[in-house]
Amino acid sequence: MTRWLAALLAGAVFGAGLALSRMTDPNIVLGFLDVAGDFDPRLAFVLAGAVVTTLIAFRLVLRRGRPWLADRFRLPLARTIDPPLVVGALLFGVGWGLAGYCPGPALVGAAAGVDSALIFVAAMLAGSLLQGMTSRGRAT
């Protein structure tokens, strides 16, 4: 139960940060991607803040012997860049560029009842199901 509450709290803080920085507005994201037009640099500041926070926090957290709410750290072991990773990254980027949403802000927008976010989340879930069905039997 403690893990669920910690996950809920972390998700709420993340969602509040997205809402406060207005990253749930796809127009902000699309403005950042429009470097040849009406460029909006706000996303760069949010990204820079996230990178700095992560660089500091990861160093501190990984010094611990284990996480507070788990028996061990579960870090990715794969270090190869393979075709599924590249294709997935390309699809993610194209979807982000077309819709102005990535999963976190889309979920916050959907929770707020934003129509475009609800449509994006439905498409994201459909894509996740399709990926799950097509990757069965393939080693991860």
mmCIF file of C-alpha atoms in Angstrom:
data_model
loop_
_atom_site.group_PDB
_atom_site.id
_atom_site.type_symbol
_atom_site.label_atom_id
_atom_site.label_comp_id
_atom_site.label_asym_id
_atom_site.label_seq_id
_atom_site.Cartn_x
_atom_site.Cartn_y
_atom_site.Cartn_z
ATOM 1 C CA MET A 1 0.000 0.000 0.000
ATOM 2 C CA THR A 2 2.892 2.368 0.741
ATOM 3 C CA ARG A 3 4.263 1.932 -2.796
ATOM 4 C CA TRP A 4 0.873 2.794 -4.277
ATOM 5 C CA LEU A 5 0.602 5.922 -2.164
ATOM 6 C CA ALA A 6 4.167 6.958 -3.061
ATOM 7 C CA ALA A 7 3.404 6.414 -6.758
ATOM 8 C CA LEU A 8 0.179 8.408 -6.439
ATOM 9 C CA LEU A 9 2.002 11.251 -4.679
ATOM 10 C CA ALA A 10 4.835 11.259 -7.256
ATOM 11 C CA GLY A 11 2.309 11.267 -10.111
ATOM 12 C CA ALA A 12 0.355 14.098 -8.510
ATOM 13 C CA VAL A 13 3.508 16.195 -8.044
ATOM 14 C CA PHE A 14 4.557 15.460 -11.648
ATOM 15 C CA GLY A 15 1.096 16.347 -12.975
ATOM 16 C CA ALA A 16 0.994 19.536 -10.920
ATOM 17 C CA GLY A 17 4.399 20.522 -12.307
ATOM 18 C CA LEU A 18 3.210 19.896 -15.853
ATOM 19 C CA ALA A 19 0.075 21.948 -15.260
ATOM 20 C CA LEU A 20 1.967 24.781 -13.519
ATOM 21 C CA SER A 21 4.492 25.010 -16.360
ATOM 22 C CA ARG A 22 1.620 24.812 -18.884
ATOM 23 C CA MET A 23 3.184 21.789 -20.592
ATOM 24 C CA THR A 24 -0.296 20.287 -20.763
ATOM 25 C CA ASP A 25 -1.111 22.864 -23.450
ATOM 26 C CA PRO A 26 -0.132 21.336 -26.801
ATOM 27 C CA ASN A 27 0.243 24.832 -28.271
ATOM 28 C CA ILE A 28 3.220 25.472 -25.957
ATOM 29 C CA VAL A 29 4.907 22.280 -27.166
ATOM 30 C CA LEU A 30 4.104 22.943 -30.811
ATOM 31 C CA GLY A 31 5.425 26.501 -30.419
ATOM 32 C CA PHE A 32 8.714 25.073 -29.146
ATOM 33 C CA LEU A 33 8.947 22.773 -32.156
ATOM 34 C CA ASP A 34 8.190 25.634 -34.587
ATOM 35 C CA VAL A 35 11.772 26.915 -34.789
ATOM 36 C CA ALA A 36 11.191 28.561 -38.187
ATOM 37 C CA GLY A 37 7.986 30.312 -37.132
ATOM 38 C CA ASP A 38 6.482 31.514 -33.869
ATOM 39 C CA PHE A 39 9.095 29.859 -31.616
ATOM 40 C CA ASP A 40 8.214 29.528 -27.912
ATOM 41 C CA PRO A 41 11.273 28.696 -25.728
ATOM 42 C CA ARG A 42 9.361 27.836 -22.522
ATOM 43 C CA LEU A 43 9.680 24.083 -23.016
ATOM 44 C CA ALA A 44 13.477 24.419 -23.143
ATOM 45 C CA PHE A 45 13.451 25.860 -19.610
ATOM 46 C CA VAL A 46 11.236 23.036 -18.340
ATOM 47 C CA LEU A 47 13.505 20.460 -20.004
ATOM 48 C CA ALA A 48 16.639 22.113 -18.573
ATOM 49 C CA GLY A 49 15.108 22.095 -15.097
ATOM 50 C CA ALA A 50 14.243 18.416 -15.437
ATOM 51 C CA VAL A 51 17.745 17.502 -16.639
ATOM 52 C CA VAL A 52 19.479 19.388 -13.813
ATOM 53 C CA THR A 53 17.135 17.895 -11.211
ATOM 54 C CA THR A 54 17.690 14.390 -12.597
ATOM 55 C CA LEU A 55 21.472 14.746 -12.725
ATOM 56 C CA ILE A 56 21.564 15.774 -9.069
ATOM 57 C CA ALA A 57 18.851 13.434 -7.767
ATOM 58 C CA PHE A 58 20.135 10.293 -9.499
ATOM 59 C CA ARG A 59 23.605 10.774 -8.004
ATOM 60 C CA LEU A 60 22.138 11.151 -4.518
ATOM 61 C CA VAL A 61 19.584 8.355 -4.772
ATOM 62 C CA LEU A 62 21.941 5.790 -6.288
ATOM 63 C CA ARG A 63 24.364 6.278 -3.382
ATOM 64 C CA ARG A 64 21.834 4.513 -1.199
ATOM 65 C CA GLY A 65 22.125 0.757 -0.908
ATOM 66 C CA ARG A 66 18.543 0.299 -2.038
ATOM 67 C CA PRO A 67 15.394 2.329 -2.637
ATOM 68 C CA TRP A 68 13.156 3.215 0.290
ATOM 69 C CA LEU A 69 10.189 1.190 -0.959
ATOM 70 C CA ALA A 70 11.803 -1.682 -2.876
ATOM 71 C CA ASP A 71 14.356 -4.401 -2.274
ATOM 72 C CA ARG A 72 16.704 -3.196 -5.021
ATOM 73 C CA PHE A 73 17.134 -0.647 -7.800
ATOM 74 C CA ARG A 74 15.770 -1.801 -11.151
ATOM 75 C CA LEU A 75 17.826 -0.017 -13.763
ATOM 76 C CA PRO A 76 17.752 -0.901 -17.470
ATOM 77 C CA LEU A 77 20.412 -3.381 -18.487
ATOM 78 C CA ALA A 78 20.071 -3.065 -22.266
ATOM 79 C CA ARG A 79 22.696 -0.847 -23.862
ATOM 80 C CA THR A 80 22.107 -1.614 -27.540
ATOM 81 C CA ILE A 81 20.357 0.622 -30.006
ATOM 82 C CA ASP A 82 18.263 -1.735 -32.113
ATOM 83 C CA PRO A 83 15.637 -1.175 -34.842
ATOM 84 C CA PRO A 84 12.609 -1.436 -32.507
ATOM 85 C CA LEU A 85 14.103 1.276 -30.290
ATOM 86 C CA VAL A 86 14.797 3.571 -33.246
ATOM 87 C CA VAL A 87 11.364 3.021 -34.832
ATOM 88 C CA GLY A 88 9.649 3.529 -31.474
ATOM 89 C CA ALA A 89 11.566 6.745 -30.852
ATOM 90 C CA LEU A 90 10.690 8.019 -34.327
ATOM 91 C CA LEU A 91 6.995 7.226 -33.858
ATOM 92 C CA PHE A 92 7.031 8.878 -30.444
ATOM 93 C CA GLY A 93 8.656 12.010 -31.869
ATOM 94 C CA VAL A 94 6.305 12.211 -34.843
ATOM 95 C CA GLY A 95 3.269 11.763 -32.594
ATOM 96 C CA TRP A 96 4.570 14.406 -30.202
ATOM 97 C CA GLY A 97 5.241 16.806 -33.065
ATOM 98 C CA LEU A 98 1.831 16.278 -34.661
ATOM 99 C CA ALA A 99 -0.283 16.362 -31.515
ATOM 100 C CA GLY A 100 1.800 18.449 -29.125
ATOM 101 C CA TYR A 101 1.324 15.797 -26.449
ATOM 102 C CA CYS A 102 3.531 13.169 -24.903
ATOM 103 C CA PRO A 103 2.114 10.656 -22.413
ATOM 104 C CA GLY A 104 2.466 12.624 -19.163
ATOM 105 C CA PRO A 105 0.832 15.864 -20.280
ATOM 106 C CA ALA A 106 -1.781 13.910 -22.239
ATOM 107 C CA LEU A 107 -2.829 12.025 -19.100
ATOM 108 C CA VAL A 108 -3.058 15.285 -17.140
ATOM 109 C CA GLY A 109 -5.103 16.838 -19.942
ATOM 110 C CA ALA A 110 -7.350 13.780 -20.183
ATOM 111 C CA ALA A 111 -7.935 13.880 -16.423
ATOM 112 C CA ALA A 112 -8.996 17.505 -16.871
ATOM 113 C CA GLY A 113 -11.408 16.446 -19.643
ATOM 114 C CA VAL A 114 -9.597 18.126 -22.561
ATOM 115 C CA ASP A 115 -11.040 16.606 -25.760
ATOM 116 C CA SER A 116 -7.781 16.510 -27.711
ATOM 117 C CA ALA A 117 -6.008 14.855 -24.768
ATOM 118 C CA LEU A 118 -8.755 12.243 -24.448
ATOM 119 C CA ILE A 119 -8.385 11.390 -28.137
ATOM 120 C CA PHE A 120 -4.586 11.252 -27.804
ATOM 121 C CA VAL A 121 -4.769 8.952 -24.759
ATOM 122 C CA ALA A 122 -7.173 6.624 -26.591
ATOM 123 C CA ALA A 123 -4.781 6.477 -29.561
ATOM 124 C CA MET A 124 -1.815 5.983 -27.209
ATOM 125 C CA LEU A 125 -3.546 3.061 -25.496
ATOM 126 C CA ALA A 126 -4.441 1.538 -28.868
ATOM 127 C CA GLY A 127 -0.807 1.865 -29.960
ATOM 128 C CA SER A 128 0.358 0.260 -26.718
ATOM 129 C CA LEU A 129 -1.996 -2.670 -27.234
ATOM 130 C CA LEU A 130 -0.850 -3.051 -30.840
ATOM 131 C CA GLN A 131 2.798 -3.008 -29.757
ATOM 132 C CA GLY A 132 2.089 -5.620 -27.112
ATOM 133 C CA MET A 133 0.358 -7.889 -29.628
ATOM 134 C CA THR A 134 3.093 -7.558 -32.261
ATOM 135 C CA SER A 135 6.012 -8.076 -29.893
ATOM 136 C CA ARG A 136 4.843 -11.295 -28.259
ATOM 137 C CA GLY A 137 7.492 -13.960 -28.370
ATOM 138 C CA ARG A 138 10.289 -11.492 -29.036
ATOM 139 C CA ALA A 139 12.959 -11.364 -26.345
ATOM 140 C CA THR A 140 13.235 -8.036 -24.490
#
